[in-house]
Each structure stands twice: as C-alpha cells, then as structure tokens.
GROMACS .gro file of C-alpha atoms in nm:
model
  325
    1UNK     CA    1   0.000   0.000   0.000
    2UNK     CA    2   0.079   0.369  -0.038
    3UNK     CA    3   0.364   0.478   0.236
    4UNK     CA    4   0.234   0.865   0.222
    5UNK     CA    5  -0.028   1.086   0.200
    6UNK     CA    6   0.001   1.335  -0.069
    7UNK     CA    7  -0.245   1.294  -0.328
    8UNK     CA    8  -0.132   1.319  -0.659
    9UNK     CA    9  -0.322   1.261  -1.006
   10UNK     CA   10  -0.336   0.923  -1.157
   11UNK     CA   11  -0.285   0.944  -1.545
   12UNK     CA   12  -0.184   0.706  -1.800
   13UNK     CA   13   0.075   0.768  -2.009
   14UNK     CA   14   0.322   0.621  -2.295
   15UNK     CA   15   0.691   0.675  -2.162
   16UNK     CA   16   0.981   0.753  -2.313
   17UNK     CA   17   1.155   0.717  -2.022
   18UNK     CA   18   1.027   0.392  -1.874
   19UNK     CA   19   1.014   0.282  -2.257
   20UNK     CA   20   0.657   0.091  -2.165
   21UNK     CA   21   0.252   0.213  -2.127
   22UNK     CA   22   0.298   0.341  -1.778
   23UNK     CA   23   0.120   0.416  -1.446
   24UNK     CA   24   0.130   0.705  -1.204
   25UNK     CA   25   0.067   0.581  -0.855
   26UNK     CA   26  -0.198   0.735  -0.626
   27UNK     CA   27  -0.350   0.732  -0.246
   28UNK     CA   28  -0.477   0.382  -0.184
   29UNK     CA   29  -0.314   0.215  -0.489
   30UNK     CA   30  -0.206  -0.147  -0.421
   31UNK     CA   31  -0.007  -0.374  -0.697
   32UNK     CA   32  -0.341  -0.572  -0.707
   33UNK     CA   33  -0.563  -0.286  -0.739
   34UNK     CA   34  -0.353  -0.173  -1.027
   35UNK     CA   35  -0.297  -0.488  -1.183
   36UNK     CA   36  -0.672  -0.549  -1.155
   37UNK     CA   37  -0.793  -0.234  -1.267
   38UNK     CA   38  -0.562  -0.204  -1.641
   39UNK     CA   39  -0.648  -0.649  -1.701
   40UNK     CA   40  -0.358  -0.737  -1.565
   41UNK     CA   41  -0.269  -1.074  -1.380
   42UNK     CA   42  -0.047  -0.973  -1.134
   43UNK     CA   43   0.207  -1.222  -1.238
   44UNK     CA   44   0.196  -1.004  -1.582
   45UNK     CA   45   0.257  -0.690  -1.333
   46UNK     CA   46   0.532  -0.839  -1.168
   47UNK     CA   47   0.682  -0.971  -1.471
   48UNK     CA   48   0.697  -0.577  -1.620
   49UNK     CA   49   0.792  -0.450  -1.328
   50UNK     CA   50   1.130  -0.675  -1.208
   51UNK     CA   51   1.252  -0.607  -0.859
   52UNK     CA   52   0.914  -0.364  -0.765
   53UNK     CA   53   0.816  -0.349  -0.366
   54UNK     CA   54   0.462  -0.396  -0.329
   55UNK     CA   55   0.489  -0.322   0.010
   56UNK     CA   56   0.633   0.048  -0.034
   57UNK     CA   57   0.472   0.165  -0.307
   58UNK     CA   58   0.485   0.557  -0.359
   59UNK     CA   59   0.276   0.798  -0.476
   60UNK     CA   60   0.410   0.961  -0.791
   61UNK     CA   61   0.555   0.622  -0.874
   62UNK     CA   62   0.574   0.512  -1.215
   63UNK     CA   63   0.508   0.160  -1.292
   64UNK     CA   64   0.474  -0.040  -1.591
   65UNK     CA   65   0.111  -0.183  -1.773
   66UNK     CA   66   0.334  -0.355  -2.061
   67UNK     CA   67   0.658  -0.442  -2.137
   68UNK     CA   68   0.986  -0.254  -2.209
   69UNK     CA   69   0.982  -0.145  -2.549
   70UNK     CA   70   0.644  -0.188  -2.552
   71UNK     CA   71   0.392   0.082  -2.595
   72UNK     CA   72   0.119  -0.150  -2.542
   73UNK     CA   73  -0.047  -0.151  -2.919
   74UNK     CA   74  -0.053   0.312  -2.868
   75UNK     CA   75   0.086   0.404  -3.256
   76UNK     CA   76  -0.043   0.783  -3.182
   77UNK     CA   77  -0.008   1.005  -2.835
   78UNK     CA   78  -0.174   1.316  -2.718
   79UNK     CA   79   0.004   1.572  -2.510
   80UNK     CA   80  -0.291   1.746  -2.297
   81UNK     CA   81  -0.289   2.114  -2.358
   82UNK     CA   82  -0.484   2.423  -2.219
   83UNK     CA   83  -0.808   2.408  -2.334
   84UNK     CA   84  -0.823   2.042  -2.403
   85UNK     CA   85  -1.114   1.844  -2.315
   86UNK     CA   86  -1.210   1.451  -2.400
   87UNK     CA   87  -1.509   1.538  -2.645
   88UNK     CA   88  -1.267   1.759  -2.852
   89UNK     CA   89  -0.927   1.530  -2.809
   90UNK     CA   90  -1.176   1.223  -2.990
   91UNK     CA   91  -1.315   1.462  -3.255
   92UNK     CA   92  -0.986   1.572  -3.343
   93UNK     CA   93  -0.836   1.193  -3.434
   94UNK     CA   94  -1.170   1.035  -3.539
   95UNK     CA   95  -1.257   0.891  -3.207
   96UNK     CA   96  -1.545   0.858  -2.967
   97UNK     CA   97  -1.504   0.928  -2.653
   98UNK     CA   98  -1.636   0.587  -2.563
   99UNK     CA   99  -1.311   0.459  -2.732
  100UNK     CA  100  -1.118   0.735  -2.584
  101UNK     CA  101  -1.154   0.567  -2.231
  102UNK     CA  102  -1.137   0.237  -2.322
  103UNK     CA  103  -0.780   0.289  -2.412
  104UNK     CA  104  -0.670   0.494  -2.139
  105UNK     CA  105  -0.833   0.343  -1.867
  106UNK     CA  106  -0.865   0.480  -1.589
  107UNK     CA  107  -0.906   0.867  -1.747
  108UNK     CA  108  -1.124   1.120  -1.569
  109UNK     CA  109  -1.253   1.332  -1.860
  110UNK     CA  110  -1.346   1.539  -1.568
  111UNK     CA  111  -0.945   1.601  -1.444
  112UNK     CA  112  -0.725   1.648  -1.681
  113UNK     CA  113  -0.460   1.758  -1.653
  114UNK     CA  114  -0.211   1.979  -1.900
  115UNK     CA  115   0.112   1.766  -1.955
  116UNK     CA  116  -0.103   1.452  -1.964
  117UNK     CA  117   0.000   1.183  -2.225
  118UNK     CA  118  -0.314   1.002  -2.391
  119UNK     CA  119  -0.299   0.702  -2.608
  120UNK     CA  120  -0.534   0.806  -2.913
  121UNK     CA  121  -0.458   0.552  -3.151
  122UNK     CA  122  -0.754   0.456  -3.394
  123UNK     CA  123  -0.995   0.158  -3.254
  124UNK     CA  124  -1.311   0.269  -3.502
  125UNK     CA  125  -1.496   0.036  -3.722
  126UNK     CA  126  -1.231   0.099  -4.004
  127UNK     CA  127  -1.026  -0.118  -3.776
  128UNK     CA  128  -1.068  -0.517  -3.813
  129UNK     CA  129  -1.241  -0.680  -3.562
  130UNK     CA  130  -1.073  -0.811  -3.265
  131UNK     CA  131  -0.996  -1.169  -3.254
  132UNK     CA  132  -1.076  -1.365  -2.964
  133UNK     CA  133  -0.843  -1.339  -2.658
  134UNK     CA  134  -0.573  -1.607  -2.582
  135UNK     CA  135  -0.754  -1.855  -2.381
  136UNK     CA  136  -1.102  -1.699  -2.390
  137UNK     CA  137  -1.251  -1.949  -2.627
  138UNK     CA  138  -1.626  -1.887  -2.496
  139UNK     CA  139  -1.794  -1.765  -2.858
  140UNK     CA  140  -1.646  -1.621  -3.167
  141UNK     CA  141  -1.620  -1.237  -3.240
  142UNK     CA  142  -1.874  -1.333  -3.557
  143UNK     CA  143  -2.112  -1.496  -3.213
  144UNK     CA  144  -2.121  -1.216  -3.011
  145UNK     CA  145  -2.183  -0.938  -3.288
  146UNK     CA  146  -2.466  -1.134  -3.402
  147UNK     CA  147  -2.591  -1.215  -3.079
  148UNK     CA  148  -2.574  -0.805  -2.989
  149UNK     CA  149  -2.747  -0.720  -3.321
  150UNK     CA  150  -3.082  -0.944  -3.282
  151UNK     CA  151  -3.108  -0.734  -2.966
  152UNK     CA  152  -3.082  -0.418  -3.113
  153UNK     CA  153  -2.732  -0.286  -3.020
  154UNK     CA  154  -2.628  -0.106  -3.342
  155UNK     CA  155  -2.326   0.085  -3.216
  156UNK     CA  156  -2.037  -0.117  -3.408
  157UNK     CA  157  -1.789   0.079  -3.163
  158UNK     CA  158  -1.989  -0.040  -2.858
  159UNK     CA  159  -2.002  -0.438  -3.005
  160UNK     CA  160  -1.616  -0.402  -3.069
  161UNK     CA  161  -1.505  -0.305  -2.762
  162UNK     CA  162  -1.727  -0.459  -2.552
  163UNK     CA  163  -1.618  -0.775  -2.693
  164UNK     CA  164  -1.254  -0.761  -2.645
  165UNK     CA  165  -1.324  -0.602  -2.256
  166UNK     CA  166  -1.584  -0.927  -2.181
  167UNK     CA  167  -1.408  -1.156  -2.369
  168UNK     CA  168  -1.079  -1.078  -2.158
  169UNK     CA  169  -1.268  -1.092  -1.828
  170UNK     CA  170  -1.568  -1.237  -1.807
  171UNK     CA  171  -1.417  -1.608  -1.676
  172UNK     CA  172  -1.142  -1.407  -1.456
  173UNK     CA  173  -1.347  -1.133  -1.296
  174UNK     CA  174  -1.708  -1.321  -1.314
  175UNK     CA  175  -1.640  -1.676  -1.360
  176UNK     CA  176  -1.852  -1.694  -1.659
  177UNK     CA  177  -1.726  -1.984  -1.861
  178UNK     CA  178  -2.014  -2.159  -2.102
  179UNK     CA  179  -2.148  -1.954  -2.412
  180UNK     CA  180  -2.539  -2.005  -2.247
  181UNK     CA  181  -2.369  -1.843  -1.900
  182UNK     CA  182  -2.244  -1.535  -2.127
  183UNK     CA  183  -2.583  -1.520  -2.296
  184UNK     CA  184  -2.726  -1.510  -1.924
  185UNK     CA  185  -2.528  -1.223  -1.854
  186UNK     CA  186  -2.536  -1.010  -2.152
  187UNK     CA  187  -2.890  -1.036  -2.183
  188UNK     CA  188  -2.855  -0.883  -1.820
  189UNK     CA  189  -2.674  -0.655  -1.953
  190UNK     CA  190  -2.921  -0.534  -2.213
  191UNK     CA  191  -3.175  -0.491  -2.005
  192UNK     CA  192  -2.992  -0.286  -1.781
  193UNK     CA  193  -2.806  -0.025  -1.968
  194UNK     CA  194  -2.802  -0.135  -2.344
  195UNK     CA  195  -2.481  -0.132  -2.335
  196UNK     CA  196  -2.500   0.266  -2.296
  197UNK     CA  197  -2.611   0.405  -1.998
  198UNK     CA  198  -2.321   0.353  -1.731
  199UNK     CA  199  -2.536   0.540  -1.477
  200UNK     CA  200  -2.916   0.472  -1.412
  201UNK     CA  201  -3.110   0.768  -1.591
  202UNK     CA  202  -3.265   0.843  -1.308
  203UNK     CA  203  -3.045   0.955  -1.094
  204UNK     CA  204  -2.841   1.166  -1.350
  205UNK     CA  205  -3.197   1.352  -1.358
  206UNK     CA  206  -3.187   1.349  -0.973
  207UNK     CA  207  -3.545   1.140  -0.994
  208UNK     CA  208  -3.453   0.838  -0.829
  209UNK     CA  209  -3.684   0.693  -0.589
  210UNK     CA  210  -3.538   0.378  -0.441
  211UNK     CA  211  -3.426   0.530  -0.145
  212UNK     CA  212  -3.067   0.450  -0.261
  213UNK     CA  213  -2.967   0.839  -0.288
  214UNK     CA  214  -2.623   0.903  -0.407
  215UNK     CA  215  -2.587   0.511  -0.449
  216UNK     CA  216  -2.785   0.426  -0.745
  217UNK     CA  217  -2.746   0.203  -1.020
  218UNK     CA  218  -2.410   0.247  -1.196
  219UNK     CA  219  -2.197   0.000  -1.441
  220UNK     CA  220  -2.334  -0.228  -1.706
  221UNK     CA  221  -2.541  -0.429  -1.479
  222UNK     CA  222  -2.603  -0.118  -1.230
  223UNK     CA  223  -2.462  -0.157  -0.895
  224UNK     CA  224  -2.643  -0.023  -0.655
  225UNK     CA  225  -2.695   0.043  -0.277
  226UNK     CA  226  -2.408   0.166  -0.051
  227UNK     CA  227  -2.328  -0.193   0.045
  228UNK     CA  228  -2.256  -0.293  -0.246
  229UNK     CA  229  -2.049   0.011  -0.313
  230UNK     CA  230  -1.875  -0.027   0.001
  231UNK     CA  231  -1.798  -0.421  -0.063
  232UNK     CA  232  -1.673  -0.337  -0.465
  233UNK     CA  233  -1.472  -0.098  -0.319
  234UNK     CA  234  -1.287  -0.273  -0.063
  235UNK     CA  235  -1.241  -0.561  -0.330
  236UNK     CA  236  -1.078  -0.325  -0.555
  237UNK     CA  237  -0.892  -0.051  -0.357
  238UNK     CA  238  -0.910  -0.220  -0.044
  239UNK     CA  239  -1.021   0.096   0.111
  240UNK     CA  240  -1.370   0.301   0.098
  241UNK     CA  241  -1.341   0.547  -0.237
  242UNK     CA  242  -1.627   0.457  -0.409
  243UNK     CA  243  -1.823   0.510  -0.083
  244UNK     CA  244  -1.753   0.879  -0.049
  245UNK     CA  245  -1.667   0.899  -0.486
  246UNK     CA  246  -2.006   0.626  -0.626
  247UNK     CA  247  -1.961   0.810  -0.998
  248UNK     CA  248  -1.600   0.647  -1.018
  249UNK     CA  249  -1.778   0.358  -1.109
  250UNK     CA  250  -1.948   0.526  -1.419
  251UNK     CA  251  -1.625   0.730  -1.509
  252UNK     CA  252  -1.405   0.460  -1.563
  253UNK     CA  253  -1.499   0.177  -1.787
  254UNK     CA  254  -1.297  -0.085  -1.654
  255UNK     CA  255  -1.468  -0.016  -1.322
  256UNK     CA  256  -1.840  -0.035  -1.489
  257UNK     CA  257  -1.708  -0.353  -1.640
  258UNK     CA  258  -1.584  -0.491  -1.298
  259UNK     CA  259  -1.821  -0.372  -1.094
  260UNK     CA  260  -2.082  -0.567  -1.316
  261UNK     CA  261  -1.890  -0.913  -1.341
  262UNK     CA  262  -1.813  -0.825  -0.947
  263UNK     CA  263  -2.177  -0.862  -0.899
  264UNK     CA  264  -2.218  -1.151  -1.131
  265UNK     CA  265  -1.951  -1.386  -0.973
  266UNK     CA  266  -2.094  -1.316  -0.614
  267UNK     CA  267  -2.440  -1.298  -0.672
  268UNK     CA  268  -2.575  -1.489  -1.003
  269UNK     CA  269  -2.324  -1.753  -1.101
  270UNK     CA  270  -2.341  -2.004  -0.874
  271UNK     CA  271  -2.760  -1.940  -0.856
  272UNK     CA  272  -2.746  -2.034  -1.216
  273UNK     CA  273  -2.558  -2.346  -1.274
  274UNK     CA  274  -2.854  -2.551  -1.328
  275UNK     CA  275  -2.967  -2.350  -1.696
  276UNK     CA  276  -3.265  -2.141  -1.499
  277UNK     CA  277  -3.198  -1.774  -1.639
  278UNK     CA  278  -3.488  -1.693  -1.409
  279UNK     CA  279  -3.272  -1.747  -1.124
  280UNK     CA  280  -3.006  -1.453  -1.277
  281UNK     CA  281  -3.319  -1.209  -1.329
  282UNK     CA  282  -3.435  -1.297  -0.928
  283UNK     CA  283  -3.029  -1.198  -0.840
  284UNK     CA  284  -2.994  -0.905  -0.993
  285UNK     CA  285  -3.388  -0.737  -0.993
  286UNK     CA  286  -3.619  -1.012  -0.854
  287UNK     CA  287  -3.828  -0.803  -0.552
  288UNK     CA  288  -3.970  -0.589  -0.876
  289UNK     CA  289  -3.947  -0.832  -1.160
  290UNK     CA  290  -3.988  -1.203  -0.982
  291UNK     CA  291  -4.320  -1.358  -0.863
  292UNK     CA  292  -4.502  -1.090  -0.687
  293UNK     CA  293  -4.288  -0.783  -0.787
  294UNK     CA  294  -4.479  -0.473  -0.981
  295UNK     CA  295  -4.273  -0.529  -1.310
  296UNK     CA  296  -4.327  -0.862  -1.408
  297UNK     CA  297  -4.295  -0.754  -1.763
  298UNK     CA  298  -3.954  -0.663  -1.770
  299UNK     CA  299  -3.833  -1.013  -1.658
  300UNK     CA  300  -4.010  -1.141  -2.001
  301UNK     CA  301  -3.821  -0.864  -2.173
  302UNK     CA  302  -3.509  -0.995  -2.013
  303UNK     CA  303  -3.571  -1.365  -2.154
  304UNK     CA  304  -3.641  -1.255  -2.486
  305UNK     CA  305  -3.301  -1.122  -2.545
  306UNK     CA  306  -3.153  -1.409  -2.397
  307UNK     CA  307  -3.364  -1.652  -2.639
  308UNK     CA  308  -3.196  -1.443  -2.907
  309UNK     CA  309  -2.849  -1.444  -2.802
  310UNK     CA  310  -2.899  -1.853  -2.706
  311UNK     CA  311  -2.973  -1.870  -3.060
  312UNK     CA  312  -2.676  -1.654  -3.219
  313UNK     CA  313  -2.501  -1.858  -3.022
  314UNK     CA  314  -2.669  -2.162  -3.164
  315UNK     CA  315  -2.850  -2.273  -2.846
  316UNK     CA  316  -3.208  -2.333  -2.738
  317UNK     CA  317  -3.339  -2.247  -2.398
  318UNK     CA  318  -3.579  -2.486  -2.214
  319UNK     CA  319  -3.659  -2.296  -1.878
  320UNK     CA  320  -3.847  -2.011  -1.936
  321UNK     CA  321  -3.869  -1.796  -1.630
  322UNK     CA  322  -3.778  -2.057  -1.405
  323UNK     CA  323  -3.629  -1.998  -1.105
  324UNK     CA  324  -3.830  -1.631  -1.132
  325UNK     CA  325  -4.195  -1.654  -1.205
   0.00000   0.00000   0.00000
C-alpha cells in the first residue's frame, strides 16, 4: 500500500523514459488494485515491473502496464494542452469518446490535466475486428456481434469493444465460462443499460426513488446500494473510495465492467448453474421483476433477449422464467 499521503493525479501515459505504457501511482493504490484495474494478472505486473516493492509503493511512482519497449499496441499520443477536453481530443483523431476511455483506462474526462499523455490511436470500425483473446474461447467475435445485433445494439464501436473487454474478463473477474452463461449475462446486460447508460437515468436527472440516494445504479449491470459500493470498493482498492466517490464507477470503464462481473460472480453464477436464467433475473432485480414484484414484464423482456443471443449462439433455452416466475 501507499507509504504517504500526498495525493497526486493518476494518469496514464506512454513513456519515453520507462520505454513501456505506464502508471502514475496514487492514495490507496495497491499492486493488485492496479494490476486489476488495467487487465492485468499480477504475475503479468510483476513480470513488467522486475525487482518492484509492493509493500512500499509511492505515490508519484511510475510503474509499468506492458513491457519494455512496448507501448502496449498506442501508434499515436496526445500531449494534454490548455483548453483540451475529452469530447474535442476524440473529434480531433476520429474517435469517440467511448473509445477514448477504453484505451486509457482509468481517465477522468473530468481532471485532466495539461502535460497529460493520452494514447489516441484509432480503434473505429475501419479497424478489423478483434480476434478472440488467448484462452477466452467462450464464442467467436462473428457470435457475439450477431448475438448483440438481434437485440438491437447497433453501435459497431460499442459491439467491438465490448467484446474484447468481456471476452478478456468475463471467466477471470465473473467466472462466466459456457457460451449459455455469457448469454445469461449479456442479456442482463441489455436490459440494464443497453450497453450505454453507465449510470441509471434516473439519478443523472436526480429522480430516483429507491431510497438508494447518491448510491444508485451504476456499471453495465447497475450496482447499486451503498453496500454494495462499500464491498466493490474494498475488493478493488481495499479501502472506501467509491463510498464517499459512487460516480467512479461510471467514469471509468474498466470499473463499470468490474463492478458488473463483481456482482455476477458473487451474486448470479453459482444461482445459475442448473440452466434457470430466471434465477439470474431474481439476483440481480427479482423483488420488482420475480413472482409478486410490480414489473413482471420486464423479466419477459429480459428472456427474450436471452432466447436471441442462445440462438446466435446456436443454443435453445428450455426454462423459461424458471427460477423467477
């Protein structure tokens, strides 16, 4: 853990000194948390960063998120100026912002900070599709862009890069390993956010009436409650941030990712080893949408997209709303 107490900014940067993609150490960073946060095993960290001191980690300290020589897959850098801003650093080299954060993760398009290095190499459709991830081997690129199409995702940046992000992490972080587990879980997703809306509508409008306040649904499958915050928190930082900062989960993607497969690995997988979507739908929203809730309706919504990914992933489904209704 961190052995003082200034606070200093995190950024992510391409060195020319460390000769690697690098990372700026900040209050409650841990070689886990890092590791964790950037996809990283921390055997991988450890392995591009020889010699390092877990133990006595500074703040300020650069460490390494690829190898020496290695500007992990960043062709093209931006140096942040006066008068920059995220919106205007994607326009300028045909990005979206979406894409902008996915490969500098961990940006705050709300902090940045002149001096700043930014990776803004091109990841639009002209780019071809990603290939699976060594090791992933759950469904095919071809699969999962099907399977997101029949349900109305049209976004070819969103399909893209959610692919490579779940592919890479959805048997590590969420011990999702079967296509009809994935199908479970992205139909989930769907439902929840569309693969869009990192933070529940209603409380950007300030509307929410769940009685969460500040904690409402954030991430792809919408954490919610200060618990839950609290827990995610202390898995990831080992400390309390996202207690007394909740939007960190919506302003970095890799946390709206991990929050969501987070949720999934502690509170739907093992609920649905025996097929039953239902049983995922009664984890994640069952007092509203499970026998006796008010929105019934939405749980059928939620097993018609996972009919239709089951079938662009050339399954069938035999349960229904068991486990649910």
């Amino acid at each position: 853990m961190i052995s003082t107490t200034t606070v200093l900014i995190l950024f992510l940067s391409v060195s020319s000194s460390l000769g690697c993609r690098s990372y700026t150490v900040r209050e409650g960073d841990s070689c886990w948390s890092i590791s964790q946060s950037n996809s990283l095993s921390l055997d991988q960290f450890y392995s591009f960063n020889n010699g390092i001191n877990c133990n006595e980690l500074q703040i300020g300290q650069r460490v390494c998120l690829s190898e020496e020589g290695d500007a992990g897959g960043c062709s093209k850098q931006h140096t942040v100026v006066s008068g920059d801003f995220c919106w205007k650093i994607a326009q300028d080299n045909d990005l979206s912002v979406n894409d902008l954060i996915e490969i500098n993760p961990g940006l705050d398009c709300n902090n940045l900070q002149i001096g700043e290095v930014l990776c803004v190499q091109g990841t639009g459709s002209s780019n071809p599709p990603p290939s699976n991830p060594p090791g992933s081997g759950i469904v095919s690129f071809d699969q999962y862009q099907n399977a997101l199409r029949s349900i109305g995702v049209e976004d070819q940046n969103a399909i893209s890069n959610s692919y490579t992000t779940v592919m890479a992490r959805a048997l590590e972080d969420g011990r999702v390993n079967t296509p009809r587990e994935l199908a479970m879980f992205l139909a989930n997703v769907m439902q929840e956010t569309s693969f869009i809306y990192v933070r529940e509508l209603c409380g950007v409008a300030g509307t929410c009436t769940g009685g969460y306040g500040q904690y409402y649904g954030r991430g792809y499958i919408q954490l919610t409650w200060d618990y839950n915050y609290r827990a995610y928190s202390r898995y990831v930082f080992n400390d309390d941030r996202l207690l007394s900062n909740p939007d960190l989960v919506a302003q970095d993607l890799n946390l709206a990712w991990g929050s969501s497969f987070w949720y999934w690995s502690n509170n739907v997988h093992d609920q649905v080893q025996n097929g039953e979507f239902g049983r995922s739908v009664r984890a994640i929203n069952g007092n509203l949408e499970c026998a006796g809730g008010p929105n019934t309706h939405a749980a059928y919504q939620r097993l018609e997209y996972y009919q239709k990914v089951l079938a662009a992933f050339g399954l069938r489904d035999s349960h229904g709303l068991a486990g649910c209704l």
